[in-house]
CSV table of C-alpha atoms in Angstrom, one decimal:
chain,number,residue,atom,x,y,z
A,1,MET,CA,-9.1,-14.9,-16.5
A,2,ALA,CA,-5.9,-15.5,-14.7
A,3,THR,CA,-3.9,-18.6,-15.1
A,4,THR,CA,-1.9,-20.2,-12.3
A,5,GLU,CA,1.5,-21.7,-12.1
A,6,PRO,CA,1.7,-25.2,-10.8
A,7,LEU,CA,0.4,-24.9,-7.3
A,8,ALA,CA,2.2,-27.7,-5.7
A,9,GLN,CA,4.6,-25.4,-4.1
A,10,GLY,CA,2.0,-22.6,-3.8
A,11,THR,CA,-0.7,-24.1,-1.7
A,12,GLY,CA,-1.2,-26.5,1.1
A,13,ARG,CA,2.3,-26.1,2.3
A,14,ASP,CA,2.3,-24.6,5.7
A,15,VAL,CA,5.4,-22.4,6.1
A,16,GLU,CA,6.7,-21.1,9.3
A,17,ASP,CA,7.5,-17.8,7.7
A,18,VAL,CA,8.7,-16.0,10.8
A,19,THR,CA,11.4,-18.6,11.5
A,20,GLU,CA,12.4,-18.8,7.9
A,21,ASP,CA,12.6,-15.1,7.5
A,22,PHE,CA,14.5,-14.7,10.7
A,23,ALA,CA,17.1,-17.1,9.4
A,24,GLU,CA,17.4,-14.9,6.3
A,25,ASP,CA,17.8,-11.9,8.5
A,26,CYS,CA,20.6,-13.5,10.4
A,27,ALA,CA,22.4,-14.3,7.2
A,28,GLY,CA,22.0,-10.7,6.1
A,29,ILE,CA,23.5,-9.5,9.3
A,30,ALA,CA,26.5,-11.8,9.1
A,31,ALA,CA,27.1,-10.7,5.5
A,32,GLY,CA,26.5,-7.1,6.2
A,33,GLU,CA,27.0,-3.7,7.4
A,34,ALA,CA,26.8,-2.2,10.8
A,35,ALA,CA,23.2,-1.6,10.0
A,36,GLY,CA,22.7,-5.3,10.3
A,37,SER,CA,23.3,-5.1,14.0
A,38,VAL,CA,19.8,-3.8,14.5
A,39,PRO,CA,17.1,-6.6,14.6
A,40,PRO,CA,14.9,-5.9,11.6
A,41,TYR,CA,11.3,-4.9,12.3
A,42,ARG,CA,9.3,-8.1,11.9
A,43,GLY,CA,5.8,-6.7,12.5
A,44,ARG,CA,3.4,-8.8,14.4
A,45,PRO,CA,3.7,-12.5,13.7
A,46,GLU,CA,0.0,-13.2,14.2
A,47,ARG,CA,-0.7,-10.7,11.3
A,48,HIS,CA,1.6,-12.5,8.8
A,49,PRO,CA,0.1,-15.3,6.7
A,50,ARG,CA,1.7,-18.7,7.3
A,51,GLN,CA,1.0,-19.9,3.8
A,52,ARG,CA,3.0,-18.8,0.8
A,53,PRO,CA,1.0,-16.5,-1.4
A,54,VAL,CA,-0.5,-18.3,-4.4
A,55,PRO,CA,1.5,-17.2,-7.5
A,56,LEU,CA,-0.8,-16.0,-10.3
A,57,VAL,CA,0.2,-15.3,-13.9
A,58,LEU,CA,-2.2,-12.8,-15.2
A,59,ASP,CA,-3.6,-12.8,-18.7
A,60,PRO,CA,-4.1,-9.4,-20.4
A,61,ASP,CA,-7.7,-9.2,-19.3
A,62,ALA,CA,-7.1,-9.7,-15.6
A,63,VAL,CA,-8.5,-7.0,-13.3
A,64,GLU,CA,-5.1,-6.6,-11.6
A,65,LEU,CA,-3.4,-5.5,-14.8
A,66,ARG,CA,-5.3,-2.2,-14.7
A,67,ALA,CA,-5.3,0.5,-12.0
A,68,PRO,CA,-7.6,3.1,-10.6
A,69,VAL,CA,-7.7,6.4,-12.4
A,70,PHE,CA,-7.2,9.7,-10.6
A,71,GLY,CA,-7.5,13.1,-12.2
A,72,ALA,CA,-8.0,16.8,-11.6
A,73,ALA,CA,-11.3,16.1,-9.9
A,74,ASP,CA,-9.4,14.2,-7.2
A,75,VAL,CA,-6.2,16.2,-6.7
A,76,SER,CA,-5.6,19.9,-6.9
A,77,PRO,CA,-2.2,21.4,-7.4
A,78,LEU,CA,-2.4,22.9,-3.9
A,79,ASP,CA,-2.5,19.5,-2.4
A,80,ALA,CA,1.2,19.1,-3.1
A,81,ASP,CA,2.2,21.9,-0.8
A,82,LEU,CA,1.9,20.8,2.8
A,83,THR,CA,3.1,24.2,4.1
A,84,THR,CA,0.0,26.1,3.0
A,85,GLY,CA,-3.7,25.8,3.8
A,86,HIS,CA,-3.3,26.9,7.5
A,87,HIS,CA,-3.4,30.3,9.2
A,88,GLY,CA,0.4,30.6,9.3
A,89,GLU,CA,3.7,29.0,8.3
A,90,PRO,CA,4.7,25.6,9.8
A,91,LEU,CA,7.8,25.4,11.9
A,92,GLY,CA,10.8,23.6,10.7
A,93,GLU,CA,13.2,23.3,7.8
A,94,ARG,CA,11.3,23.7,4.5
A,95,ILE,CA,12.1,21.1,1.9
A,96,THR,CA,11.1,20.2,-1.6
A,97,VAL,CA,10.9,16.5,-2.5
A,98,GLY,CA,10.6,15.4,-6.0
A,99,GLY,CA,11.6,12.7,-8.5
A,100,ARG,CA,10.3,10.4,-11.1
A,101,VAL,CA,8.1,7.4,-10.8
A,102,LEU,CA,9.2,4.7,-13.3
A,103,ASP,CA,8.3,1.2,-14.1
A,104,GLY,CA,10.9,-1.6,-14.1
A,105,ARG,CA,11.8,-0.8,-17.7
A,106,GLY,CA,12.5,2.8,-17.0
A,107,ARG,CA,9.3,4.1,-18.5
A,108,PRO,CA,7.6,7.0,-16.8
A,109,VAL,CA,4.5,6.2,-14.9
A,110,ARG,CA,2.2,9.1,-15.9
A,111,GLY,CA,-0.8,10.6,-14.3
A,112,GLN,CA,-0.7,8.4,-11.2
A,113,LEU,CA,-1.5,9.2,-7.7
A,114,VAL,CA,1.3,9.8,-5.2
A,115,GLU,CA,0.3,10.4,-1.5
A,116,LEU,CA,2.6,11.5,1.3
A,117,TRP,CA,2.2,11.7,5.1
A,118,GLN,CA,4.6,12.5,7.8
A,119,ALA,CA,5.3,13.9,11.3
A,120,ASN,CA,5.9,17.6,12.0
A,121,ALA,CA,9.3,19.1,12.6
A,122,ALA,CA,9.2,18.1,16.2
A,123,GLY,CA,8.5,14.5,15.3
A,124,ARG,CA,4.8,14.3,16.1
A,125,TYR,CA,1.9,13.2,13.9
A,126,VAL,CA,-1.5,14.8,13.9
A,127,HIS,CA,-3.1,11.5,15.0
A,128,ARG,CA,-5.0,10.7,18.2
A,129,MET,CA,-2.9,7.7,18.8
A,130,ASP,CA,0.5,9.5,18.7
A,131,ARG,CA,1.4,10.0,22.3
A,132,HIS,CA,4.9,11.4,21.7
A,133,ALA,CA,5.5,14.3,24.1
A,134,ALA,CA,6.5,16.7,21.4
A,135,PRO,CA,4.5,19.8,20.3
A,136,LEU,CA,1.8,19.7,17.6
A,137,ASP,CA,2.1,22.5,15.0
A,138,ALA,CA,-1.2,24.3,14.4
A,139,ASN,CA,0.1,25.1,10.9
A,140,PHE,CA,1.0,21.6,9.8
A,141,THR,CA,-1.2,18.6,9.2
A,142,GLY,CA,1.4,16.5,7.3
A,143,ALA,CA,-0.6,15.0,4.4
A,144,GLY,CA,-0.4,15.7,0.7
A,145,ARG,CA,-1.2,14.4,-2.7
A,146,CYS,CA,-0.1,14.9,-6.3
A,147,LEU,CA,-0.3,13.3,-9.7
A,148,THR,CA,2.8,12.4,-11.7
A,149,ASP,CA,3.2,14.5,-14.9
A,150,ASP,CA,4.0,13.3,-18.4
A,151,ASP,CA,7.6,12.5,-17.5
A,152,GLY,CA,6.5,10.6,-14.4
A,153,ARG,CA,7.6,13.5,-12.2
A,154,TYR,CA,6.1,14.3,-8.8
A,155,ARG,CA,7.0,17.2,-6.4
A,156,PHE,CA,6.0,18.1,-2.9
A,157,THR,CA,6.8,21.2,-0.8
A,158,THR,CA,6.8,20.3,2.9
A,159,ILE,CA,9.0,20.5,6.0
A,160,ARG,CA,11.6,18.1,7.2
A,161,PRO,CA,10.0,15.8,9.8
A,162,GLY,CA,11.7,15.3,13.1
A,163,ALA,CA,13.0,12.1,14.6
A,164,TYR,CA,10.8,10.4,17.2
A,165,PRO,CA,11.0,7.6,19.7
A,166,ASP,CA,10.3,4.1,18.4
A,167,VAL,CA,8.1,2.9,21.2
A,168,THR,CA,8.6,-0.8,20.3
A,169,ARG,CA,12.2,-0.8,21.4
A,170,HIS,CA,14.2,0.6,24.3
A,171,ASN,CA,16.0,3.9,23.6
A,172,ALA,CA,15.4,3.7,19.9
A,173,TRP,CA,14.5,6.6,17.6
A,174,ARG,CA,13.1,6.6,14.2
A,175,PRO,CA,15.1,8.6,11.7
A,176,SER,CA,13.4,11.4,9.8
A,177,HIS,CA,11.2,9.8,7.1
A,178,LEU,CA,8.3,10.5,4.8
A,179,HIS,CA,5.6,7.9,4.1
A,180,PHE,CA,4.7,7.4,0.5
A,181,SER,CA,1.8,5.7,-1.2
A,182,LEU,CA,1.9,5.2,-4.9
A,183,PHE,CA,-0.3,3.7,-7.6
A,184,GLY,CA,1.1,2.5,-10.9
A,185,THR,CA,-0.5,1.5,-14.2
A,186,ALA,CA,-1.4,-1.9,-12.7
A,187,PHE,CA,-3.1,-2.7,-9.4
A,188,THR,CA,-0.2,-5.1,-8.7
A,189,GLN,CA,2.3,-2.2,-8.8
A,190,ARG,CA,0.7,-0.7,-5.7
A,191,LEU,CA,3.4,0.5,-3.3
A,192,VAL,CA,3.5,1.9,0.2
A,193,THR,CA,7.0,2.7,1.5
A,194,GLN,CA,9.1,5.3,3.3
A,195,MET,CA,11.7,7.8,2.2
A,196,TYR,CA,14.7,8.6,4.3
A,197,PHE,CA,17.2,11.5,4.3
A,198,PRO,CA,20.9,11.2,3.3
A,199,GLY,CA,23.5,11.2,6.0
A,200,ASP,CA,21.0,10.6,8.8
A,201,PRO,CA,23.0,9.1,11.7
A,202,LEU,CA,19.9,7.2,13.0
A,203,LEU,CA,19.5,5.1,9.9
A,204,PRO,CA,21.8,2.2,11.0
A,205,TYR,CA,19.9,2.0,14.2
A,206,ASP,CA,16.4,1.9,12.7
A,207,SER,CA,14.7,-1.5,12.6
A,208,ILE,CA,12.1,-0.4,10.0
A,209,TRP,CA,15.0,0.6,7.7
A,210,THR,CA,16.8,-2.7,8.3
A,211,SER,CA,13.6,-4.6,7.7
A,212,VAL,CA,14.6,-4.4,4.1
A,213,ARG,CA,17.2,-7.1,4.4
A,214,ASP,CA,19.1,-6.4,1.2
A,215,ALA,CA,21.5,-3.5,1.9
A,216,THR,CA,21.5,-2.4,-1.7
A,217,ALA,CA,17.7,-2.3,-1.9
A,218,ARG,CA,17.6,-0.5,1.4
A,219,ARG,CA,19.8,2.3,0.1
A,220,ARG,CA,17.1,2.9,-2.6
A,221,LEU,CA,14.9,4.3,0.2
A,222,VAL,CA,17.3,7.2,0.8
A,223,ALA,CA,16.9,10.4,-1.1
A,224,ALA,CA,19.7,12.5,-2.4
A,225,TYR,CA,20.2,16.2,-1.8
A,226,ASP,CA,19.6,17.9,-5.1
A,227,PRO,CA,20.2,21.7,-5.3
A,228,GLY,CA,18.3,21.6,-8.6
A,229,LEU,CA,15.2,21.0,-6.6
A,230,ASN,CA,15.8,23.8,-4.1
A,231,GLU,CA,13.5,26.8,-4.2
A,232,PRO,CA,16.2,29.4,-3.8
A,233,GLY,CA,16.0,31.2,-0.5
A,234,LEU,CA,13.1,29.0,0.6
A,235,SER,CA,13.7,25.2,0.6
A,236,LEU,CA,16.2,22.4,0.3
A,237,GLY,CA,15.7,20.0,-2.5
A,238,TYR,CA,15.7,16.2,-2.2
A,239,ARG,CA,15.5,13.9,-5.1
A,240,TRP,CA,13.9,10.5,-4.7
A,241,ASP,CA,13.0,8.3,-7.7
A,242,VAL,CA,10.6,5.4,-7.2
A,243,VAL,CA,10.5,2.2,-9.4
A,244,LEU,CA,7.3,0.3,-9.2
A,245,ASP,CA,7.4,-3.5,-9.7
A,246,GLY,CA,4.7,-5.6,-11.2
A,247,PRO,CA,4.1,-8.2,-13.8
A,248,ALA,CA,6.0,-8.0,-17.0
A,249,ALA,CA,3.1,-6.8,-19.1
A,250,THR,CA,4.6,-6.7,-22.6
A,251,TRP,CA,1.1,-6.1,-24.0
A,252,ALA,CA,1.1,-2.7,-22.4
A,253,GLU,CA,4.4,-1.5,-23.9
A,254,GLU,CA,2.6,0.6,-26.5
A,255,GLY,CA,0.3,3.5,-25.8
A,256,ARG,CA,0.3,3.6,-22.0
B,1,MET,CA,16.7,-1.3,-19.4
B,2,SER,CA,15.8,-3.0,-16.1
B,3,LEU,CA,15.6,-1.0,-12.9
B,4,PRO,CA,15.4,-2.6,-9.5
B,5,ALA,CA,12.1,-2.0,-7.7
B,6,THR,CA,11.8,0.3,-4.7
B,7,PRO,CA,11.2,-1.8,-1.6
B,8,ALA,CA,8.0,-1.6,0.4
B,9,GLN,CA,7.8,-0.7,4.0
B,10,THR,CA,5.1,-1.0,6.6
B,11,ILE,CA,2.3,1.5,6.4
B,12,GLY,CA,3.0,2.5,10.0
B,13,PRO,CA,0.4,3.3,12.6
B,14,PHE,CA,-0.3,6.9,11.7
B,15,HIS,CA,-1.7,6.8,8.2
B,16,GLY,CA,-5.1,7.8,9.4
B,17,THR,CA,-4.8,11.5,8.6
B,18,ALA,CA,-3.6,10.9,5.0
B,19,LEU,CA,-5.1,7.9,3.3
B,20,PRO,CA,-8.8,7.5,4.4
B,21,PHE,CA,-11.1,9.9,2.7
B,22,PRO,CA,-14.8,10.8,3.0
B,23,GLY,CA,-17.0,8.4,1.0
B,24,GLY,CA,-14.0,6.0,0.4
B,25,GLY,CA,-16.2,3.0,0.8
B,26,GLU,CA,-19.2,4.4,-1.2
B,27,ALA,CA,-18.2,3.2,-4.7
B,28,ALA,CA,-21.7,2.8,-6.0
B,29,PRO,CA,-23.5,5.9,-7.3
B,30,VAL,CA,-25.9,7.3,-4.8
B,31,GLY,CA,-29.2,5.4,-4.8
B,32,HIS,CA,-28.2,3.0,-7.6
B,33,PRO,CA,-30.7,0.1,-7.5
B,34,ASP,CA,-28.0,-2.5,-8.1
B,35,THR,CA,-25.9,-1.5,-5.2
B,36,ILE,CA,-24.4,-4.3,-3.1
B,37,THR,CA,-22.8,-4.2,0.3
B,38,VAL,CA,-19.7,-6.2,1.0
B,39,HIS,CA,-18.7,-6.2,4.6
B,40,GLY,CA,-16.8,-8.3,7.1
B,41,CYS,CA,-14.0,-8.4,9.6
B,42,VAL,CA,-10.2,-8.5,9.3
B,43,ARG,CA,-8.8,-10.9,12.0
B,44,ASP,CA,-5.3,-12.1,12.9
B,45,GLY,CA,-4.1,-15.6,13.6
B,46,ASP,CA,-5.4,-15.4,17.2
B,47,GLY,CA,-8.8,-14.3,16.0
B,48,ALA,CA,-8.3,-10.8,17.2
B,49,PRO,CA,-9.7,-8.0,15.2
B,50,VAL,CA,-7.3,-5.9,13.2
B,51,PRO,CA,-8.2,-2.2,13.5
B,52,GLU,CA,-6.8,0.5,11.3
B,53,ALA,CA,-6.2,-1.9,8.4
B,54,LEU,CA,-6.5,-0.2,5.0
B,55,LEU,CA,-8.5,-2.1,2.4
B,56,GLU,CA,-8.5,-1.0,-1.2
B,57,PHE,CA,-10.8,-2.5,-3.8
B,58,TRP,CA,-10.4,-2.3,-7.6
B,59,GLN,CA,-12.9,-3.9,-9.9
B,60,ALA,CA,-14.6,-4.0,-13.3
B,61,ALA,CA,-17.7,-1.9,-13.9
B,62,PRO,CA,-21.0,-3.7,-14.3
B,63,ASP,CA,-20.5,-3.6,-18.1
B,64,GLY,CA,-17.2,-5.4,-17.7
B,65,SER,CA,-15.1,-2.4,-18.6
B,66,LEU,CA,-11.9,-1.8,-16.7
B,67,VAL,CA,-10.9,1.7,-17.7
B,68,GLY,CA,-11.9,3.3,-14.4
B,69,ALA,CA,-12.8,6.9,-14.0
B,70,PRO,CA,-11.4,9.8,-12.0
B,71,GLY,CA,-13.4,11.0,-9.0
B,72,SER,CA,-12.7,8.3,-6.4
B,73,LEU,CA,-11.1,10.7,-3.9
B,74,ARG,CA,-13.8,13.4,-4.3
B,75,ARG,CA,-16.8,11.5,-5.4
B,76,ASP,CA,-19.7,13.3,-7.1
B,77,GLY,CA,-22.1,10.5,-6.2
B,78,ALA,CA,-22.9,9.8,-9.9
B,79,VAL,CA,-19.8,8.3,-11.6
B,80,PHE,CA,-18.7,4.7,-10.9
B,81,THR,CA,-14.9,4.8,-10.7
B,82,GLY,CA,-14.1,1.2,-9.8
B,83,PHE,CA,-11.9,2.1,-6.8
B,84,ALA,CA,-12.7,2.2,-3.1
B,85,ARG,CA,-10.7,2.5,0.1
B,86,VAL,CA,-11.9,1.7,3.6
B,87,VAL,CA,-10.3,1.5,7.0
B,88,THR,CA,-11.3,-1.1,9.6
B,89,ARG,CA,-12.8,0.1,12.8
B,90,GLU,CA,-11.7,-0.9,16.3
B,91,ASP,CA,-13.6,-4.2,16.0
B,92,GLY,CA,-11.9,-5.0,12.6
B,93,HIS,CA,-15.1,-4.4,10.7
B,94,TYR,CA,-15.2,-2.7,7.2
B,95,ALA,CA,-18.1,-2.1,4.8
B,96,LEU,CA,-18.1,-1.3,1.1
B,97,ARG,CA,-21.0,-0.4,-1.1
B,98,THR,CA,-20.4,-1.0,-4.8
B,99,LEU,CA,-21.9,-2.3,-8.0
B,100,PRO,CA,-21.5,-6.0,-9.0
B,101,PRO,CA,-18.6,-6.3,-11.4
B,102,GLY,CA,-19.2,-7.6,-14.9
B,103,GLU,CA,-17.2,-10.2,-16.7
B,104,ALA,CA,-14.6,-11.0,-14.1
B,105,PRO,CA,-16.8,-11.6,-11.1
B,106,TYR,CA,-14.4,-10.5,-8.4
B,107,LEU,CA,-13.0,-7.4,-6.7
B,108,ALA,CA,-9.3,-7.2,-6.4
B,109,VAL,CA,-8.1,-6.3,-2.9
B,110,CYS,CA,-5.0,-4.8,-1.5
B,111,LEU,CA,-4.7,-5.0,2.3
B,112,LEU,CA,-2.3,-2.9,4.4
B,113,ALA,CA,-2.1,-2.8,8.2
B,114,PRO,CA,0.2,-1.7,10.9
B,115,GLY,CA,2.3,-4.7,12.0
B,116,LEU,CA,2.2,-6.2,8.5
B,117,THR,CA,5.6,-5.5,6.9
B,118,ARG,CA,4.2,-5.6,3.3
B,119,HIS,CA,0.8,-5.3,1.8
B,120,LEU,CA,-1.2,-8.4,0.7
B,121,PHE,CA,-3.3,-9.0,-2.3
B,122,THR,CA,-6.4,-11.1,-2.5
B,123,ARG,CA,-9.8,-11.3,-4.4
B,124,VAL,CA,-13.4,-11.2,-3.3
B,125,TYR,CA,-15.5,-13.5,-5.6
B,126,LEU,CA,-19.2,-12.8,-5.5
B,127,ALA,CA,-19.8,-16.2,-7.2
B,128,PHE,CA,-17.3,-18.6,-8.6
B,129,PRO,CA,-17.3,-18.7,-12.4
B,130,GLU,CA,-17.6,-22.1,-14.1
B,131,HIS,CA,-13.9,-22.1,-15.0
B,132,ASP,CA,-11.4,-20.1,-13.2
B,133,PRO,CA,-7.8,-21.3,-13.1
B,134,LEU,CA,-7.1,-19.8,-9.7
B,135,ILE,CA,-10.3,-21.2,-8.1
B,136,ASP,CA,-10.0,-24.6,-9.8
B,137,ALA,CA,-6.4,-25.1,-8.6
B,138,LEU,CA,-7.2,-24.4,-4.9
B,139,PRO,CA,-8.2,-27.1,-2.4
B,140,PRO,CA,-11.9,-26.6,-1.5
B,141,ALA,CA,-11.3,-25.4,2.0
B,142,ARG,CA,-8.9,-22.7,0.8
B,143,ARG,CA,-11.2,-21.8,-2.2
B,144,ALA,CA,-13.9,-21.0,0.3
B,145,THR,CA,-11.9,-18.2,1.8
B,146,LEU,CA,-12.2,-16.2,-1.5
B,147,LEU,CA,-16.0,-16.4,-1.7
B,148,ALA,CA,-18.3,-13.7,-0.3
B,149,THR,CA,-21.4,-15.3,1.1
B,150,PRO,CA,-24.9,-13.7,0.6
B,151,GLU,CA,-26.5,-12.9,3.9
B,152,ALA,CA,-29.9,-14.1,4.6
B,153,GLY,CA,-32.2,-11.2,5.2
B,154,GLY,CA,-29.7,-8.7,4.0
B,155,HIS,CA,-30.6,-6.9,0.9
B,156,ARG,CA,-27.9,-7.6,-1.7
B,157,THR,CA,-25.5,-7.9,1.2
B,158,TYR,CA,-22.4,-10.2,1.2
B,159,ARG,CA,-20.1,-11.2,4.0
B,160,PHE,CA,-16.4,-11.4,3.4
B,161,ASP,CA,-14.1,-11.9,6.3
B,162,ILE,CA,-10.3,-11.8,6.0
B,163,ARG,CA,-8.2,-14.0,8.2
B,164,LEU,CA,-4.5,-13.1,8.0
B,165,ARG,CA,-3.2,-16.3,9.5
B,166,GLY,CA,-4.2,-19.6,10.9
B,167,GLY,CA,-6.6,-22.4,10.0
B,168,ALA,CA,-9.0,-20.4,7.9
B,169,GLU,CA,-6.3,-18.2,6.5
B,170,THR,CA,-7.4,-16.3,3.4
B,171,VAL,CA,-5.7,-17.1,0.2
B,172,PHE,CA,-3.3,-14.3,-0.7
B,173,LEU,CA,-1.9,-13.8,-4.1
B,174,ALA,CA,1.6,-13.2,-5.6
B,175,PHE,CA,2.2,-11.7,-9.0
B,176,PRO,CA,5.5,-12.6,-10.4
B,177,GLY,CA,7.5,-9.4,-10.8
B,178,ARG,CA,10.0,-8.7,-13.6
B,179,GLY,CA,12.8,-10.1,-11.5
B,180,GLY,CA,10.8,-13.1,-10.5
B,181,ARG,CA,10.5,-11.5,-7.1
B,182,PRO,CA,8.1,-13.3,-4.9
B,183,GLY,CA,5.0,-11.5,-3.8
B,184,PRO,CA,4.1,-10.4,-0.3
B,185,PRO,CA,4.7,-10.9,2.5
């Protein structure tokens, strides 16, 4: 069973998180780059808990120290190629995106599920709620899955998504990005995030990107062009490594 | 070696084509006599339902084992895999059919939703164990937010509502990272 840290500061204290976080944002802006001039995306305040999350130190038997298992029954190798499975070829610039999934100690995270979803080359999602007046592509759905290999590597073939208007702000556009969902070896390592492309001029103007307040951390969301990942004559390669956080589970150092 | 973690970002509004999958909430093998239903609503601080929230459940098997099994994304209807994923409807409602977990009597939950900048973790207890450090340390009113309540008349049906903010705010959990990074949000 889990053990808790002293809860005096963890419960019962009603924290105005929005105000507090906004103050942190402002500090980041003062310290920082041009990127800081864009107000960070705050989400919807009424969906953000007021109370601090209760800190839990997990013992080795805790449920959260394990993770769901996915295998060949769940994911076929074809699922990693978003450009196939339709009647024709999708429009747009074909790309290969790959990298390694690691834990905080640099160990590969093996056999774990990586999911990707994205807009098409014109910046439109196959989703009933997406009202952006850009064309849908009959040959592109924009969702894929793969499992990491023994080195923690993943690899997708897809097309570069287009920019699209950020409807929450006047005259703002979201830079090209891929949505990623990852599982690690612990449920607490669960991560949903977004990958961006190097040199994209829209980045400093994107409030979702600047919602990560630390500029160094933010840059970890940007992939690198990697000719080694190109499929010659077919696709441009981008390398993006992901590091999953989670409890320091020393008990798991061997054998996992 | 210590690597800084990749930051999280909002799930965005358009995950619906990628993450939900058929049978995502049907974790119990088909026709299993011990099947329980856990259902409820996700609501925000104003009491408004939160549609398109993604709820993931991870739990021990009835025998207490936590090894999991492949086959959650393409279920064969026979194997219990320990994992489920459901999306809330327009009215914020979700439903999960699963087997009661052995040993640790709770389901671990990860909640993601548009408008929430990072995911949240919590637990659904079907019953409070005699000694549980988390439960024991919480004030009674907060403790109650982690307990699923059996529904009168419902066959093995439990109600578990999640309140993201406000007076009856659900207890969310933080797991200290390697760098002592605070948990969500």
